[in-house]
Tab-separated table of C-alpha atoms in Angstrom:
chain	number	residue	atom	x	y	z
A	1	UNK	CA	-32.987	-5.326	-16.298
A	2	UNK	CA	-31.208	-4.259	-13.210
A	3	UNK	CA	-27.935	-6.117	-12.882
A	4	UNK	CA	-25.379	-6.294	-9.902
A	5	UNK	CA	-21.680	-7.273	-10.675
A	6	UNK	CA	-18.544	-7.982	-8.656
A	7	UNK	CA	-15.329	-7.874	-9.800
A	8	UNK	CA	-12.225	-9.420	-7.964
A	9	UNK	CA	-9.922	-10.412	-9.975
A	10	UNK	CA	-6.572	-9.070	-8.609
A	11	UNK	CA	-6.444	-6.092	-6.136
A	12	UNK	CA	-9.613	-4.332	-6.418
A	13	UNK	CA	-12.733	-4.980	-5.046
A	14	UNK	CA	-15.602	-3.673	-6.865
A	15	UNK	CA	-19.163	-3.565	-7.070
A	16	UNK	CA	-21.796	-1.815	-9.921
A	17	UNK	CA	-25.106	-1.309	-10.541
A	18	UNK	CA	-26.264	-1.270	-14.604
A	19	UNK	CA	-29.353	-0.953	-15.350
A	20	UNK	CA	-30.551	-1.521	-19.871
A	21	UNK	CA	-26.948	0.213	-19.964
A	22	UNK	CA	-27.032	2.773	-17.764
A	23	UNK	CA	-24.892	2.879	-14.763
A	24	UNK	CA	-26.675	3.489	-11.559
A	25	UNK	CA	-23.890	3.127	-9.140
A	26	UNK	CA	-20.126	2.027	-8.928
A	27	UNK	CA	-17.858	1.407	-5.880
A	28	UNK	CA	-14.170	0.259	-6.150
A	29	UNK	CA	-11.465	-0.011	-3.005
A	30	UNK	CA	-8.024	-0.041	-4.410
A	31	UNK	CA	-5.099	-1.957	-2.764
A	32	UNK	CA	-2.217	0.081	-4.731
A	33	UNK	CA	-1.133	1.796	-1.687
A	34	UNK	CA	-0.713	-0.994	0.081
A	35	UNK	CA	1.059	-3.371	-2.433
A	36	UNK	CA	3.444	-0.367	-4.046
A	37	UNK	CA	5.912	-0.981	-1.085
A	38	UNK	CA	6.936	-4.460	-2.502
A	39	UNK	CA	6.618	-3.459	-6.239
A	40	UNK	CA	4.000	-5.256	-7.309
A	41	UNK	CA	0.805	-7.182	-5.694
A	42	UNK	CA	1.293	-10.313	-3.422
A	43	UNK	CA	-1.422	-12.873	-3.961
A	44	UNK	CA	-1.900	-13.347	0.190
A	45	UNK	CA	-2.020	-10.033	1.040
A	46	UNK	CA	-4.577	-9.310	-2.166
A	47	UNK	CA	-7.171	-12.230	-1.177
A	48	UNK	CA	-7.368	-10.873	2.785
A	49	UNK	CA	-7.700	-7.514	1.726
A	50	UNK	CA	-10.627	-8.685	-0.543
A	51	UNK	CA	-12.491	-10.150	2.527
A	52	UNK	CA	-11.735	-7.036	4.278
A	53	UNK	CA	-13.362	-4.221	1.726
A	54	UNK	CA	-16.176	-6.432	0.110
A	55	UNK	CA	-17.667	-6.468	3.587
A	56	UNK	CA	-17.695	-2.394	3.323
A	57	UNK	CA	-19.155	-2.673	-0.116
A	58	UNK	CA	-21.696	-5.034	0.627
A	59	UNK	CA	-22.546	-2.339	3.555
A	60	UNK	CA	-22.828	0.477	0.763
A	61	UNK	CA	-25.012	-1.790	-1.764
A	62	UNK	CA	-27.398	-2.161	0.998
A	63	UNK	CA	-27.638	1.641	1.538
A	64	UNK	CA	-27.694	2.420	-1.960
A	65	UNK	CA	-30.688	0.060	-3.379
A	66	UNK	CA	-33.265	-2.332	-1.966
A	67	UNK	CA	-31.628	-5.324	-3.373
A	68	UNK	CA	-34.370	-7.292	-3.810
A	69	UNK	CA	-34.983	-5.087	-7.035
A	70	UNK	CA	-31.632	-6.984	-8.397
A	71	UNK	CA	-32.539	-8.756	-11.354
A	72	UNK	CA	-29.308	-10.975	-12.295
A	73	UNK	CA	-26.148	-11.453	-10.234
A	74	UNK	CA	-22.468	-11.368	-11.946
A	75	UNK	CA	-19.092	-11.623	-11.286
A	76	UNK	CA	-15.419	-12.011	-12.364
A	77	UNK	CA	-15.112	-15.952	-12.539
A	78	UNK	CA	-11.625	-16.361	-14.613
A	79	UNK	CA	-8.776	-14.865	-15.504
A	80	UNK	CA	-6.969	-13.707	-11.993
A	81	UNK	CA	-5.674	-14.475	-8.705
A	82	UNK	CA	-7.428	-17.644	-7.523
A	83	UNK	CA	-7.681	-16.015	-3.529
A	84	UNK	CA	-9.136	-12.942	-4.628
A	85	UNK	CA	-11.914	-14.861	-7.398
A	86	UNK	CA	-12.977	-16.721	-4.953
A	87	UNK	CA	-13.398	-14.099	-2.204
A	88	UNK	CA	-15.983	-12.438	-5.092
A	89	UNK	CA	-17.635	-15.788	-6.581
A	90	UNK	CA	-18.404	-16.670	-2.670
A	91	UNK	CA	-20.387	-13.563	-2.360
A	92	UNK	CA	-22.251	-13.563	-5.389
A	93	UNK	CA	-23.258	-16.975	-5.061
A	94	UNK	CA	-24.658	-15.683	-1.342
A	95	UNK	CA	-26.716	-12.955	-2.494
A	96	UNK	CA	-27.868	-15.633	-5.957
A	97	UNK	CA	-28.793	-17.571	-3.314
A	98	UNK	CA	-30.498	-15.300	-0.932
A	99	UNK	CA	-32.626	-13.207	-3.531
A	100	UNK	CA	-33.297	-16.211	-5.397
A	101	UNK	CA	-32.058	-14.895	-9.220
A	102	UNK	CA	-29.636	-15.766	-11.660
A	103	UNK	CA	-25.736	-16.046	-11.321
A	104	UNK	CA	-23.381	-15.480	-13.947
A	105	UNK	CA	-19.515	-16.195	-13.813
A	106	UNK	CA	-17.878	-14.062	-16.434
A	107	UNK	CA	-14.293	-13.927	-18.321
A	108	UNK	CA	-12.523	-10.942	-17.020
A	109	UNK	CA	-10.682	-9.866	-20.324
A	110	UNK	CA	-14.143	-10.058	-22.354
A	111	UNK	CA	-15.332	-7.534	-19.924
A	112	UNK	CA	-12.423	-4.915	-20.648
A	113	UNK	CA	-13.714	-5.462	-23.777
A	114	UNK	CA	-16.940	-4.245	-23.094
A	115	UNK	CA	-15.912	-1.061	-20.741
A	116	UNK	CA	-15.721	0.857	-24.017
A	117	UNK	CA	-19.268	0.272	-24.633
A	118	UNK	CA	-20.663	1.373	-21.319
A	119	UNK	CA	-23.428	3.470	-22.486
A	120	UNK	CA	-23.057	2.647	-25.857
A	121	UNK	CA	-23.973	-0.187	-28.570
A	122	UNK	CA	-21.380	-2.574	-30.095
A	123	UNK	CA	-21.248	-2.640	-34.163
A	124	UNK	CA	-19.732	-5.749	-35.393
A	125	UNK	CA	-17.503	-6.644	-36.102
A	126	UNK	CA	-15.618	-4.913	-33.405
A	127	UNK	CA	-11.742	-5.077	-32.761
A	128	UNK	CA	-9.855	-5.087	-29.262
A	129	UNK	CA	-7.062	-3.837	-28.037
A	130	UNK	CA	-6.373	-4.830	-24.782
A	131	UNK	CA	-3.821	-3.226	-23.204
A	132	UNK	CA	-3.111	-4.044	-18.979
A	133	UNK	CA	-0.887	-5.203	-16.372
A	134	UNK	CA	-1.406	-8.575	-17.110
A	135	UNK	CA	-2.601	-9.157	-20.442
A	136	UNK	CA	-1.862	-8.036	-24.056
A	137	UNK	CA	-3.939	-9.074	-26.927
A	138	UNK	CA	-6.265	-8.271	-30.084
A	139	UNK	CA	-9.961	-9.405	-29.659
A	140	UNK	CA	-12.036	-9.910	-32.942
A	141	UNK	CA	-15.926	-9.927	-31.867
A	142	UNK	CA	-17.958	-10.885	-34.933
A	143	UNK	CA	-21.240	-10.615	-32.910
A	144	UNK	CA	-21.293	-10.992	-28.527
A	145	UNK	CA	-21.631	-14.533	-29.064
A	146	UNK	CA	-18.691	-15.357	-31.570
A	147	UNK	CA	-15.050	-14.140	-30.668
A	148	UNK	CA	-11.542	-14.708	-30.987
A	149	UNK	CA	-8.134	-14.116	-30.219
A	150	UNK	CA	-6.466	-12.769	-33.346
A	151	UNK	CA	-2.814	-11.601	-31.220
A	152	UNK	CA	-1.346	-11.999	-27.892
A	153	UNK	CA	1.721	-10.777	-26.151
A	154	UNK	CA	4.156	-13.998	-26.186
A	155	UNK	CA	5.581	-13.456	-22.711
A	156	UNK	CA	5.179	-9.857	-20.505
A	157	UNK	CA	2.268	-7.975	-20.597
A	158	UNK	CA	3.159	-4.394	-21.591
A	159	UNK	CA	1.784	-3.074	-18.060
A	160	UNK	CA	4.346	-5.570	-16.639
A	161	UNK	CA	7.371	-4.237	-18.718
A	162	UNK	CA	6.154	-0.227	-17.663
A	163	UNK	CA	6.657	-1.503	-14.372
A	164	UNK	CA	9.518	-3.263	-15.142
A	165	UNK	CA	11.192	-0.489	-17.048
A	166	UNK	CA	10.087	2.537	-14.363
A	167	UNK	CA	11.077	0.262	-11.876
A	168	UNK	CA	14.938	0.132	-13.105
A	169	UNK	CA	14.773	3.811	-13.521
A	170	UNK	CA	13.882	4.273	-9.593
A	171	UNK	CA	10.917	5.624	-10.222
A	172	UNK	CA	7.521	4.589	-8.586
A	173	UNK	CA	4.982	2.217	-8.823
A	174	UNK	CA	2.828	1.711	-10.567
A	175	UNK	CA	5.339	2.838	-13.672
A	176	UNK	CA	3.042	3.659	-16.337
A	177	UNK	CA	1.507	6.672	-15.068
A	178	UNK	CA	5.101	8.133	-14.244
A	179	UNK	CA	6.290	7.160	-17.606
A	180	UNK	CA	3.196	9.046	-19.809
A	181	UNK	CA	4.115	11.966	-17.492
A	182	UNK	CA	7.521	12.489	-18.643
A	183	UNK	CA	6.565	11.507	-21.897
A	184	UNK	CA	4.153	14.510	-22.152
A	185	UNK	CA	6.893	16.701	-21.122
A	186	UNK	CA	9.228	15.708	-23.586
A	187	UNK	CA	7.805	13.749	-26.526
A	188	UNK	CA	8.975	16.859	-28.598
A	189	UNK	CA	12.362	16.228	-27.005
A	190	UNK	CA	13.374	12.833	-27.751
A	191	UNK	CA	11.768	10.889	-30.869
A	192	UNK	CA	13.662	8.333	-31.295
A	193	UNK	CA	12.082	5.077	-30.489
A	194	UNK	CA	13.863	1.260	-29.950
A	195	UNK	CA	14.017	-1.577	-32.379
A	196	UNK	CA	10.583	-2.834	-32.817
A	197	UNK	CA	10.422	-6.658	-32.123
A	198	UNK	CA	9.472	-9.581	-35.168
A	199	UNK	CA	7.435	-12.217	-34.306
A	200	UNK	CA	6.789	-15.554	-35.903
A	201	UNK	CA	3.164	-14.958	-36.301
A	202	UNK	CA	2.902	-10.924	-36.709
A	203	UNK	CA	-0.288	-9.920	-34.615
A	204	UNK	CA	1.350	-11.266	-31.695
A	205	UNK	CA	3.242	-9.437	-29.167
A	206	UNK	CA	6.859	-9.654	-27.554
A	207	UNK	CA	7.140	-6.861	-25.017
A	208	UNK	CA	10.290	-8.717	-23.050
A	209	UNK	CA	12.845	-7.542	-26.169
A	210	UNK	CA	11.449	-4.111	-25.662
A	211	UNK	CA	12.388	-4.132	-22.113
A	212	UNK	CA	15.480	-6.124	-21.829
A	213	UNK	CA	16.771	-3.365	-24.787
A	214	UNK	CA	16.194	-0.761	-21.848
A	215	UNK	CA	17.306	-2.291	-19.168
A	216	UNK	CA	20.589	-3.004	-20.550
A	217	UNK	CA	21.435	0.001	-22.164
A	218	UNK	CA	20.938	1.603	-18.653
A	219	UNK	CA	23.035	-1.321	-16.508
A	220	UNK	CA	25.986	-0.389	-19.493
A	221	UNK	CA	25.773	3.142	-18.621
A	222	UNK	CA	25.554	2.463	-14.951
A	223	UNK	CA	28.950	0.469	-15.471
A	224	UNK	CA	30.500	3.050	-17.143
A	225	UNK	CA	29.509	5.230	-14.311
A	226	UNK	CA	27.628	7.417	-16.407
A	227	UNK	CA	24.779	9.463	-15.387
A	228	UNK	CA	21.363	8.454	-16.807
A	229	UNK	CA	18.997	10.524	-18.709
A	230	UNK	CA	15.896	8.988	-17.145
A	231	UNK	CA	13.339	11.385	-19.380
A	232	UNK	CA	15.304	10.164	-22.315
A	233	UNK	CA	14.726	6.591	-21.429
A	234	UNK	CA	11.158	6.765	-20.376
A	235	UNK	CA	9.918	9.006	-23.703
A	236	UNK	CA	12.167	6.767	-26.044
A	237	UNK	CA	10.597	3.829	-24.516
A	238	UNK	CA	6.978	4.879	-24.870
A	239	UNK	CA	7.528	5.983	-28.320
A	240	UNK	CA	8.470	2.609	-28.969
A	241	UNK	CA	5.816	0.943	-27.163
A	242	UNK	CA	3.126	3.373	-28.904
A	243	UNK	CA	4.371	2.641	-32.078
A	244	UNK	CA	4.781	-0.983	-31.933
A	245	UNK	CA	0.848	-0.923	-31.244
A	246	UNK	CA	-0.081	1.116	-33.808
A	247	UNK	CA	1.829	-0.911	-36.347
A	248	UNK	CA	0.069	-4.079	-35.002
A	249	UNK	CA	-3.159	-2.213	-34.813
A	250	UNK	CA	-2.750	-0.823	-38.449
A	251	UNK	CA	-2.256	-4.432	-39.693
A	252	UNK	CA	-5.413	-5.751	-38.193
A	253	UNK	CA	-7.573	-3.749	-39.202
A	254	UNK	CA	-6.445	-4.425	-42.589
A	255	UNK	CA	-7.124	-7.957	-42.432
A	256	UNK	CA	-10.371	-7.993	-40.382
A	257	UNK	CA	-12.182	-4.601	-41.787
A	258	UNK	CA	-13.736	-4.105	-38.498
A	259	UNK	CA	-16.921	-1.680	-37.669
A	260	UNK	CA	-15.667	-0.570	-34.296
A	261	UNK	CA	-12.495	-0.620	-32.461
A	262	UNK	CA	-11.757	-0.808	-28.821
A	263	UNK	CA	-8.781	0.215	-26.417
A	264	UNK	CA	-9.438	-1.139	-23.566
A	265	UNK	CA	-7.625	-2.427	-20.030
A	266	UNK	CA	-5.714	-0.278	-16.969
A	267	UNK	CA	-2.865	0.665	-20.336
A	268	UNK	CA	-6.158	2.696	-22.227
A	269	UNK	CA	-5.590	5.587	-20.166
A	270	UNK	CA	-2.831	6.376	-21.504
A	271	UNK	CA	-2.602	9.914	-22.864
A	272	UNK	CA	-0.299	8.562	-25.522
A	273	UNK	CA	-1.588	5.680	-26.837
A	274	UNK	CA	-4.998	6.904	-26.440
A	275	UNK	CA	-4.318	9.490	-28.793
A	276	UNK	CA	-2.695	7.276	-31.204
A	277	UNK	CA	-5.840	5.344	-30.911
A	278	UNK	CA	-7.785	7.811	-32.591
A	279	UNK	CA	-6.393	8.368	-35.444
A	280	UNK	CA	-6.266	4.874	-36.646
A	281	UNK	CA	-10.305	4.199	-37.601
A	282	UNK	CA	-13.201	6.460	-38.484
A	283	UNK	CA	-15.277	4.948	-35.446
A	284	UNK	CA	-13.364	4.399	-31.883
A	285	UNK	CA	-14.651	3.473	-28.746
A	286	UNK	CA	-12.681	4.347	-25.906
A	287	UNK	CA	-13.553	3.656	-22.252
A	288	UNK	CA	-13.776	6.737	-19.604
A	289	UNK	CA	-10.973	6.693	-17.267
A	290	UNK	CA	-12.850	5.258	-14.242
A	291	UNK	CA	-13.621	2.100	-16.837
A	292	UNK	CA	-9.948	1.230	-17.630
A	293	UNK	CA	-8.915	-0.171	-14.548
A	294	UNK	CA	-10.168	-3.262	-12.967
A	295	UNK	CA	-14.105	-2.287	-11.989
A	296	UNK	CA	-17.135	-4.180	-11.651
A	297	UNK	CA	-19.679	-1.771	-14.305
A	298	UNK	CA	-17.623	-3.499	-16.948
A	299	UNK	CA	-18.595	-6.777	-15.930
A	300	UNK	CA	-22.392	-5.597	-15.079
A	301	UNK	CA	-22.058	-4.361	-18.741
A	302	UNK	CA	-20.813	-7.813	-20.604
A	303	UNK	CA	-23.651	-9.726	-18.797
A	304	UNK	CA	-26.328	-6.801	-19.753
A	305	UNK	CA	-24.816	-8.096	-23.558
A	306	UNK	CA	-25.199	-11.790	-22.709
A	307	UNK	CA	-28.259	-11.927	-21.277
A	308	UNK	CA	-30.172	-9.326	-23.487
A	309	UNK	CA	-32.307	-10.573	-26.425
């Protein structure tokens, strides 16, 4: 089963080639460079750049494979920036259409889900972290068919409030990557940690107290014209945020007894949590770093789980 994916969700393009679970080929063109010099990704700008690179990738496919060996055709169909799905579900449905095979719109977080099982078999049930830019939540999978959202972040996403937080201690974009930097450097520095929010219904999320904690006990400082310990800041803060999600995670697993568990989205390669990750469950599943971030062999992989027997 040889399966082609797209996936276009926000400001990657990408296109994969799985074949019974084994990658054959992956190609992703990233926007970040363009979209760091305004902080964060503008919609427009996203949805022409799409149309731009998935004409390049579409040039590659055709040097890579005859793709008349193509077997089903999938793509991102929902969550993400309306522009840039459409840009992807308009080429899919071409190719459907030209090679005459299947077409399968897909749910973007399920497939984050499934990057940590590129290459490897699911045991249910399995439980999800997913951690991104966008999105915060726990998946419960009781088999590929049966699924449910057990927690979810009750405003920011804890990518956004990375950003947010980096982005109020002038450094650069995107923030978490800068932030897990200075946190390797001086986790043995500063332990401390932040208050760790309460929510009404515990496995959800509320990353917004986290941040607005930060943010204004640096705009006090900067009115008392004090200087600001930006390492400080940025370790204290992912201590907080690593901890939070282990508490959550802890809980969870608990209640649900799962087989498996899963950290997943663009937030998985973090060398913090990711480490965290492991010591919370005798079998974890983590995606490889090229699998984190928005890419289409994730969604290649969650139809090879649909549409196998």
């Amino acid at each position: 089963m040889l399966i082609f994916a797209i996936e276009s969700s926000h400001d990657d393009t990408s296109f994969a080639l799985l074949e019974d679970n084994k990658p054959i080929w992956m190609s992703t063109i990233s926007q970040i460079n363009i979209h760091k010099k305004y902080g964060g990704t503008v919609p427009e700008i996203a949805s022409r750049l799409h149309v731009k690179n998935i004409g390049i990738l579409v040039n590659e496919l055709k040097e890579k494979i005859d793709i008349t060996k193509i077997d089903y055709v999938a793509y991102t169909k929902e969550p993400g920036l309306i522009g840039s799905l459409h840009v992807g579900y308009m080429v899919a449905n071409a190719l459907a259409i030209y090679l005459n095979k299947p077409i399968l719109g897909l749910n973007h977080l399920e497939g984050h889900f499934y990057s940590a099982f590129i290459e490897k078999e699911v045991e249910y049930p399995a439980l999800g972290l997913l951690v991104s830019g966008g999105h915060s939540q726990l998946m419960l999978y009781k088999s590929k068919d049966e699924y449910e959202i057990i927690g979810e972040t009750q405003d920011d996403a804890v990518g956004e409030v990375y950003d947010k937080v980096a982005r109020k201690l002038s450094l650069d974009f995107p923030g978490g990557p800068i932030i897990d930097r200075i946190w390797k450097e001086n986790n043995d520095i500063y332990t401390d940690h932040f208050t760790i929010p309460k929510t009404e219904k515990y496995l959800n999320f509320s990353f917004s107290g986290i941040k607005t904690n930060v943010i204004n006990l640096i705009n006090n400082q900067i009115n008392r014209k004090e200087e600001i310990n930006k390492e400080k800041y940025a370790t204290e803060f992912q201590n907080t945020i690593v901890l939070y999600l282990k508490e959550h995670m802890q809980e969870a697993i608990r209640l649900y007894n799962p087989k498996s568990i899963a950290l997943v989205g663009g937030v998985s390669a973090n060398f913090a949590i990711r480490n965290m990750f492991l010591s919370l469950h005798e079998n974890v599943c983590l995606p490889k770093l090229e699998y984190t971030t928005d890419n289409a062999m994730m969604i290649a992989r969650l139809a090879y789980e649909k549409l196998r027997k």
